[in-house]
mmCIF file with all atom_site columns, C-alpha atoms and ligand atoms in Angstrom:
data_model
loop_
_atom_site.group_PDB
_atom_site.id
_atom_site.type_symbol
_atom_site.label_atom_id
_atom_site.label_alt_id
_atom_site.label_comp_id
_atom_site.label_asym_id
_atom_site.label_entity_id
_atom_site.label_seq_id
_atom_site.pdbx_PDB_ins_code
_atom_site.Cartn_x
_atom_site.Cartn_y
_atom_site.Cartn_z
_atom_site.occupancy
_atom_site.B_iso_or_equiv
_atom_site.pdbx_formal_charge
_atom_site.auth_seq_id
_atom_site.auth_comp_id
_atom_site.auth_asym_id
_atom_site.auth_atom_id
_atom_site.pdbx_PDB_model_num
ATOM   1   C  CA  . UNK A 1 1   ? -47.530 24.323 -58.819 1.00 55.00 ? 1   UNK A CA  1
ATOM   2   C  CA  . UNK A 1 2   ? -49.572 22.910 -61.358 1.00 90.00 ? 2   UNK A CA  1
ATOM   3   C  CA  . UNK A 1 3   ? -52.112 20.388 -60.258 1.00 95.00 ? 3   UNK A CA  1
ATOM   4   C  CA  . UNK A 1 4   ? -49.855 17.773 -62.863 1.00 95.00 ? 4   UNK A CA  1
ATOM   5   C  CA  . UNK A 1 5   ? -46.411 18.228 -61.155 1.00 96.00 ? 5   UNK A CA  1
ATOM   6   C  CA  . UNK A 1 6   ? -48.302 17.170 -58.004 1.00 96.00 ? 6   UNK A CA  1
ATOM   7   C  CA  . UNK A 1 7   ? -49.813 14.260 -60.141 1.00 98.00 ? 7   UNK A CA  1
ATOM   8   C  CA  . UNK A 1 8   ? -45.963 13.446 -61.444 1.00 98.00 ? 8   UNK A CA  1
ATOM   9   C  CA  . UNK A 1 9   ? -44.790 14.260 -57.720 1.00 97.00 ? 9   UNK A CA  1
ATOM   10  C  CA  . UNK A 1 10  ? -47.676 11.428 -55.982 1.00 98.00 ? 10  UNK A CA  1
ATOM   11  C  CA  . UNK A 1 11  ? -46.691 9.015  -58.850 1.00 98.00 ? 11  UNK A CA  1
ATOM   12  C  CA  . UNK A 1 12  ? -43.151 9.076  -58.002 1.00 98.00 ? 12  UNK A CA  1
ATOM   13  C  CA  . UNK A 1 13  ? -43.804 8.784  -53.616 1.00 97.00 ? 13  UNK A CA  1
ATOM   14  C  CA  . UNK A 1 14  ? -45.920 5.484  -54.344 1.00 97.00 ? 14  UNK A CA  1
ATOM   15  C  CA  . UNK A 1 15  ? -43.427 3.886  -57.221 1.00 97.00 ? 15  UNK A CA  1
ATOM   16  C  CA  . UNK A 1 16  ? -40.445 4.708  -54.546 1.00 98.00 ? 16  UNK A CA  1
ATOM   17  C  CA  . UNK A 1 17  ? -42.186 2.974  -51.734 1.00 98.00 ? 17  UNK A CA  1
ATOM   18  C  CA  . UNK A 1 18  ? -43.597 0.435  -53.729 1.00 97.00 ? 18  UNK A CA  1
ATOM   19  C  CA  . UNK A 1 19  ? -47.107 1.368  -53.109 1.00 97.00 ? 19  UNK A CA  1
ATOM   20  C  CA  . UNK A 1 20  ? -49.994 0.449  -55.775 1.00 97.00 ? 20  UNK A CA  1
ATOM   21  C  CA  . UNK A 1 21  ? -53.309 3.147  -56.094 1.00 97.00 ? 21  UNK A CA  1
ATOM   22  C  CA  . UNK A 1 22  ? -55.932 1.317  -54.559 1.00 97.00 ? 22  UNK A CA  1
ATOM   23  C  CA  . UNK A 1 23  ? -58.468 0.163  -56.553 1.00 98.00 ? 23  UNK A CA  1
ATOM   24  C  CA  . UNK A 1 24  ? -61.210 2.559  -57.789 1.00 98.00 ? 24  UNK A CA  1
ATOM   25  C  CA  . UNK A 1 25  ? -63.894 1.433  -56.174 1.00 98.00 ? 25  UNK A CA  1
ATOM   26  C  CA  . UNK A 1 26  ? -61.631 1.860  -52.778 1.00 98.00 ? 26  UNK A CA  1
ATOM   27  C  CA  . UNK A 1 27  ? -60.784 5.034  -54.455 1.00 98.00 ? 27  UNK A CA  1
ATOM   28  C  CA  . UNK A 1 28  ? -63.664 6.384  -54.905 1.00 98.00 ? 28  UNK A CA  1
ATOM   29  C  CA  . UNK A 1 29  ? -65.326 5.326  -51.406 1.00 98.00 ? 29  UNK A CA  1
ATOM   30  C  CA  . UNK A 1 30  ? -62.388 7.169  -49.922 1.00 98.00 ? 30  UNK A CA  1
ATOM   31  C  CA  . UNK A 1 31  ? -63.267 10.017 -52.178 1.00 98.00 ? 31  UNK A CA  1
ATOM   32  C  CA  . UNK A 1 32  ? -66.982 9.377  -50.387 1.00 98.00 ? 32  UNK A CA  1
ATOM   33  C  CA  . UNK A 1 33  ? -65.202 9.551  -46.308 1.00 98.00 ? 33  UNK A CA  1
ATOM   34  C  CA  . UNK A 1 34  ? -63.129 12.442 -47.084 1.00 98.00 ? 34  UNK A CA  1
ATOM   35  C  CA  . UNK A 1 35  ? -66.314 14.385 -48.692 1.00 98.00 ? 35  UNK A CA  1
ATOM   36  C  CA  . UNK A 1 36  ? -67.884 13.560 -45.171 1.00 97.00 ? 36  UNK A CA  1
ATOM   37  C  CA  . UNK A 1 37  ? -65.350 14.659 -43.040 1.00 96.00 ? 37  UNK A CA  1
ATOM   38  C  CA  . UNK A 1 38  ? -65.411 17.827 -45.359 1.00 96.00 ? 38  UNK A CA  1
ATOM   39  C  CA  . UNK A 1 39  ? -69.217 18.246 -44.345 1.00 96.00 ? 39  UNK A CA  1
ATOM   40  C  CA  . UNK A 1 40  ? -68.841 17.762 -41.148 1.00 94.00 ? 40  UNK A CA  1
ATOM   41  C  CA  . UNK A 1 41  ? -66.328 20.761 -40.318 1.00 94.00 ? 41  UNK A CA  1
ATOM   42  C  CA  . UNK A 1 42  ? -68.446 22.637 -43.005 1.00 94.00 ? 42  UNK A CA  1
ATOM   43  C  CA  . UNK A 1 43  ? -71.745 21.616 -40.452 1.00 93.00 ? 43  UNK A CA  1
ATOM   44  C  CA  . UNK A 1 44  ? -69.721 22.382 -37.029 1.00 92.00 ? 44  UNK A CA  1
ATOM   45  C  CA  . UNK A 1 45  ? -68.875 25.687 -38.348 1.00 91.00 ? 45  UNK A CA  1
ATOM   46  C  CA  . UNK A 1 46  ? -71.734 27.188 -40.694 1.00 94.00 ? 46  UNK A CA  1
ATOM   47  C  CA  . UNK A 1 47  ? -74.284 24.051 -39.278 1.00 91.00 ? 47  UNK A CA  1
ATOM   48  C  CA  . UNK A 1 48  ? -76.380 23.144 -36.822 1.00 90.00 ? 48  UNK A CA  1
ATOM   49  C  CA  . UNK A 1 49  ? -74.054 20.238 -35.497 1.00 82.00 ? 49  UNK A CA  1
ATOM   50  C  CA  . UNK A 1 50  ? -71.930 21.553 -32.518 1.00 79.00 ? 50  UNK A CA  1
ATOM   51  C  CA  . UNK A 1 51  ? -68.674 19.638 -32.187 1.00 81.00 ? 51  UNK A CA  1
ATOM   52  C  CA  . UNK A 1 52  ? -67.818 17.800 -29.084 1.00 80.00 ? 52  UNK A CA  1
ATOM   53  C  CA  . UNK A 1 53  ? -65.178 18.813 -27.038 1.00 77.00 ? 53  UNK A CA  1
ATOM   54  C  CA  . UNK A 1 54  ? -63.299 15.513 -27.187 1.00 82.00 ? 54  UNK A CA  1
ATOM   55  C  CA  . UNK A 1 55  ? -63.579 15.621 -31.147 1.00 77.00 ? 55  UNK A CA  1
ATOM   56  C  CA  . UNK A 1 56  ? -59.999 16.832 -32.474 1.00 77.00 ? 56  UNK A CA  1
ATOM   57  C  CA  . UNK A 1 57  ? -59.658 20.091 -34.457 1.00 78.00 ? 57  UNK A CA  1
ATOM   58  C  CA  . UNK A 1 58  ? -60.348 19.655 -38.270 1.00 80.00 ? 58  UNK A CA  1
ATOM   59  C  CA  . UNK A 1 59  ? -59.994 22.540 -40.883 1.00 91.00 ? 59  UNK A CA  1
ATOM   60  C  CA  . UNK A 1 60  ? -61.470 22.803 -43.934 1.00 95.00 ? 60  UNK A CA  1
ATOM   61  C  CA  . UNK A 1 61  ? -57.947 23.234 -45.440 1.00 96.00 ? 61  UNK A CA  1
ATOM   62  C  CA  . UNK A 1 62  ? -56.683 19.978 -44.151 1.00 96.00 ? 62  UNK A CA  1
ATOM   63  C  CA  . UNK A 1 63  ? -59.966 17.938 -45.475 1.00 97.00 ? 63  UNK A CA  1
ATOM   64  C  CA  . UNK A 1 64  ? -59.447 19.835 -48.910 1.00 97.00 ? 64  UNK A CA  1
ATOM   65  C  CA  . UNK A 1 65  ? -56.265 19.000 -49.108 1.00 97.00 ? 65  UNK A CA  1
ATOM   66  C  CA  . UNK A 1 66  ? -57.577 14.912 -47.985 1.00 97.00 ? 66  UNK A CA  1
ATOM   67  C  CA  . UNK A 1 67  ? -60.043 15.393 -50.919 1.00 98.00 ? 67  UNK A CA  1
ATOM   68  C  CA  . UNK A 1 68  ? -57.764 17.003 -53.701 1.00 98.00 ? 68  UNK A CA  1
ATOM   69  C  CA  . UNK A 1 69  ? -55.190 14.441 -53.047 1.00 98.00 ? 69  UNK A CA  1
ATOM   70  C  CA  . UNK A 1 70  ? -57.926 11.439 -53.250 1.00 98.00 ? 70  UNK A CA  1
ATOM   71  C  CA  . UNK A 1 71  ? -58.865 12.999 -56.520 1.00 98.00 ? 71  UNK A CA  1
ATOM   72  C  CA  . UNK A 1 72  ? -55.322 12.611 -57.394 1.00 98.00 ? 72  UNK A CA  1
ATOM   73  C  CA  . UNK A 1 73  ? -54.864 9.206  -57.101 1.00 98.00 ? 73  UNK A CA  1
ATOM   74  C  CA  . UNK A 1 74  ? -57.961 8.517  -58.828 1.00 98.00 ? 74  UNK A CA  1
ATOM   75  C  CA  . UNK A 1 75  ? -56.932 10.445 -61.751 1.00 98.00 ? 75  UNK A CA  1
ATOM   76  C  CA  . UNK A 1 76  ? -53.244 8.728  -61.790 1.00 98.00 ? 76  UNK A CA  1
ATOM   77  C  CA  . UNK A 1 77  ? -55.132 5.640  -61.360 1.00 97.00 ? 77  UNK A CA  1
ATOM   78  C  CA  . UNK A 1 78  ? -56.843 6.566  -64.652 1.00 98.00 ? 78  UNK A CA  1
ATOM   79  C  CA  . UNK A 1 79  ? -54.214 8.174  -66.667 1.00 98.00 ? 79  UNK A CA  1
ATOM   80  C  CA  . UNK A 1 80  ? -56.360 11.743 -66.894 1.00 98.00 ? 80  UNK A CA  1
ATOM   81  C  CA  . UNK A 1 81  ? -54.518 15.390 -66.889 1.00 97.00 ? 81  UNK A CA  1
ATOM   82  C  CA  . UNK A 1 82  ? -56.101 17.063 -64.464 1.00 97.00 ? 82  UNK A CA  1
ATOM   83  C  CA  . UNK A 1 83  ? -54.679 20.177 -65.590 1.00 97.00 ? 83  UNK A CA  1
ATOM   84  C  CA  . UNK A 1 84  ? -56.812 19.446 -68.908 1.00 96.00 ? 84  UNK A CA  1
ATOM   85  C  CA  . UNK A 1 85  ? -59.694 18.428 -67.108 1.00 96.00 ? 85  UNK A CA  1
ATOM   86  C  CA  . UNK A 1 86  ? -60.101 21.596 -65.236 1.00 95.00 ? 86  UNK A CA  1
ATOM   87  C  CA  . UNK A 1 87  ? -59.096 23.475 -67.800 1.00 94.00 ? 87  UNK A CA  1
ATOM   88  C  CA  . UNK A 1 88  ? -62.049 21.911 -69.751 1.00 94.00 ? 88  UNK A CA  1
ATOM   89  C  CA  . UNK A 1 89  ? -64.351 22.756 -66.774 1.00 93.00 ? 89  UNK A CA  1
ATOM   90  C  CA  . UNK A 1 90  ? -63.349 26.769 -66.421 1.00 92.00 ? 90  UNK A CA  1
ATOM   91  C  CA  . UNK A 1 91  ? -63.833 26.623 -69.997 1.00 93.00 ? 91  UNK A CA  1
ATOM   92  C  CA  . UNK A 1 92  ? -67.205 25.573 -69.621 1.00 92.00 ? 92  UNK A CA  1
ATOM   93  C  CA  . UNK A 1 93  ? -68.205 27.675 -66.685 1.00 89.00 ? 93  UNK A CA  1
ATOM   94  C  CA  . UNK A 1 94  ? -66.779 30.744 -68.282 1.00 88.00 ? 94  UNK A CA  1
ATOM   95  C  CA  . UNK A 1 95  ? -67.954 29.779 -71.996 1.00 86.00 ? 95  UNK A CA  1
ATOM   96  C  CA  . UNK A 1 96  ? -70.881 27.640 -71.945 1.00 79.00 ? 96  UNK A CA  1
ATOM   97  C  CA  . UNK A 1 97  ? -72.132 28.471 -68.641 1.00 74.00 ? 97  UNK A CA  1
ATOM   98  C  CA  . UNK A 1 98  ? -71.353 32.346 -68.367 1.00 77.00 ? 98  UNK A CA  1
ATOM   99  C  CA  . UNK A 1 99  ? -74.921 33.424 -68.335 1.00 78.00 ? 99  UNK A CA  1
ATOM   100 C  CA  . UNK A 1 100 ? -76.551 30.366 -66.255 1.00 78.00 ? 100 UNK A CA  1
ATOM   101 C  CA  . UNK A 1 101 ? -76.592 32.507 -62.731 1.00 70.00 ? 101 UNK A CA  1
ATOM   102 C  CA  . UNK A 1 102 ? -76.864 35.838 -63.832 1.00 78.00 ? 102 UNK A CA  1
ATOM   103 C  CA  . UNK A 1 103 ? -80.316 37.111 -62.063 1.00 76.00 ? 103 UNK A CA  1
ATOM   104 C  CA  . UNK A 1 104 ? -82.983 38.676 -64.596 1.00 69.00 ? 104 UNK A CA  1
HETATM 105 MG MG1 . MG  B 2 .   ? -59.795 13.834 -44.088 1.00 90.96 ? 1   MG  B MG1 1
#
C-alpha cells in the first residue's frame, strides 16, 4: 500500500467519527512520546537499560507503526504527499548523497 492510500484511508476514519487532527504543536509533541517509547525498546534491547518485569512487552514494530501513523496525521494536517516527500528524500540519498558514506 502506498504510504498515500493510508493517508486517504486515516482521513476518511477521523471525518467518519467526526474526529479533528490535533493541533501541530500536540502533533508534533506526540511525534516527540512516540520517538521515546521507540528509544526505549531500542535501549532495553541493544542498551544498557534492562526492562522491569512489570513493564508490558513493546516491539519496535508496534512503536514504528505509533510513529509512522503520528507522521501521518501531521502530514494530513498539512496537506503534504508523503509519497512525494519520500520520494524526494530516496532521491536525495541515492542522487545527491550517493557518495557521502562510502569509506576512502
Ligand atoms: Mg507508542
Amino acid at each position: 500500500m502506498a504510504i498515500k492510500e493510508s493517508q486517504d484511508k486515516i482521513d476518511s476514519i477521523l471525518k467518519e467519527r467526526g474526529w479533528k487532527y490535533w493541533s501541530p504543536l500536540s502533533q508534533l509533541a506526540r511525534l516527540t512520546e512516540e520517538t521515546g517509547e521507540l528509544a526505549r525498546v531500542y535501549n532495553h534491547i541493544y542498551g544498557d537499560k534492562p526492562k522491569k518485569l512489570e513493564e508490558p512487552k513493546q516491539s519496535l514494530s508496534a512503536e514504528m507503526g505509533d510513529i509512522l501513523y503520528t507522521i501521518i496525521c501531521m502530514a494530513n494536517n498539512e496537506g503534504i504527499n508523503l509519497d512525494e516527500a519520500l520520494g524526494i528524500a530516496v532521491a536525495n540519498a541515492t542522487g545527491r548523497d550517493k557518495d557521502r558514506w562510502k569509506e576512502d
